[in-house]
């Protein structure tokens, strides 16, 4: 019996929304090996309706891309992603955080999940250090004075970062970039991490390891939160952690809101234990506690730490590179989970 040769089919790759920063030349090269399309929808409801229709019309999807600026598409639940099964082999996200994905569900359905490792690291470190300078120099209060016509009344000297100790919670890519920025301003860096860096890395980043979170907090003038959000880090920073901090110290969070217990933070700010906080992330985004919106003790940003043009391009390209690697080698570059069955 003769065997009929099956026609070659390029893996079908679909992006949720149109990637605007990856570059036309890059996409043209990618399309040589992949059947690429974008699902041009604006929000979660449109995606729920149009993704199954796209699959019914054009066939199954082998790889799915979640580009930067994914907020309107939340939640990334089974209802949204189930139409991709059983064909889809990989979902690649352009963001570093992935607490809004059910990775266990993806694994059970034999779908690799990849996040972005380096795309937003420098941009987020920039935001973390911007907020560090903002709280040290009390810029929010100064700006409100200038806008109201009060100018510099009353004049209260702010702090100087030189000689202060920056404590970094989470010494991954973002933490390392942040340490380099702190060194430029003559700040000492200490860190707490799930693993101790090598001696060479500690020398490279001028960073000293603390064996416990409380050790780090008790020795730091400024604490920067740069760890991922998961079950272990939810409410990681609460009353006991604030209690061991130096009186009048500062805290910055560019990680995820739920890493910090917000009522405990407000109490620490009101008591004066914490002088000021710089926050790019919140518990119930986009709904921000009114205290943070009105208090002179808090500098806030709307979760934009990683949102720069360069970060967008890096993130989008990392998605495509993860997909290319999987179909070429059987293993993506930055997998969050591991698929052992086919």
CSV table of C-alpha atoms in Angstrom, one decimal, residues 57 61 137:
chain,number,residue,atom,x,y,z
A,57,UNK,CA,-12.8,29.8,9.7
A,61,UNK,CA,-3.8,27.7,16.2
A,137,UNK,CA,13.4,63.8,47.7
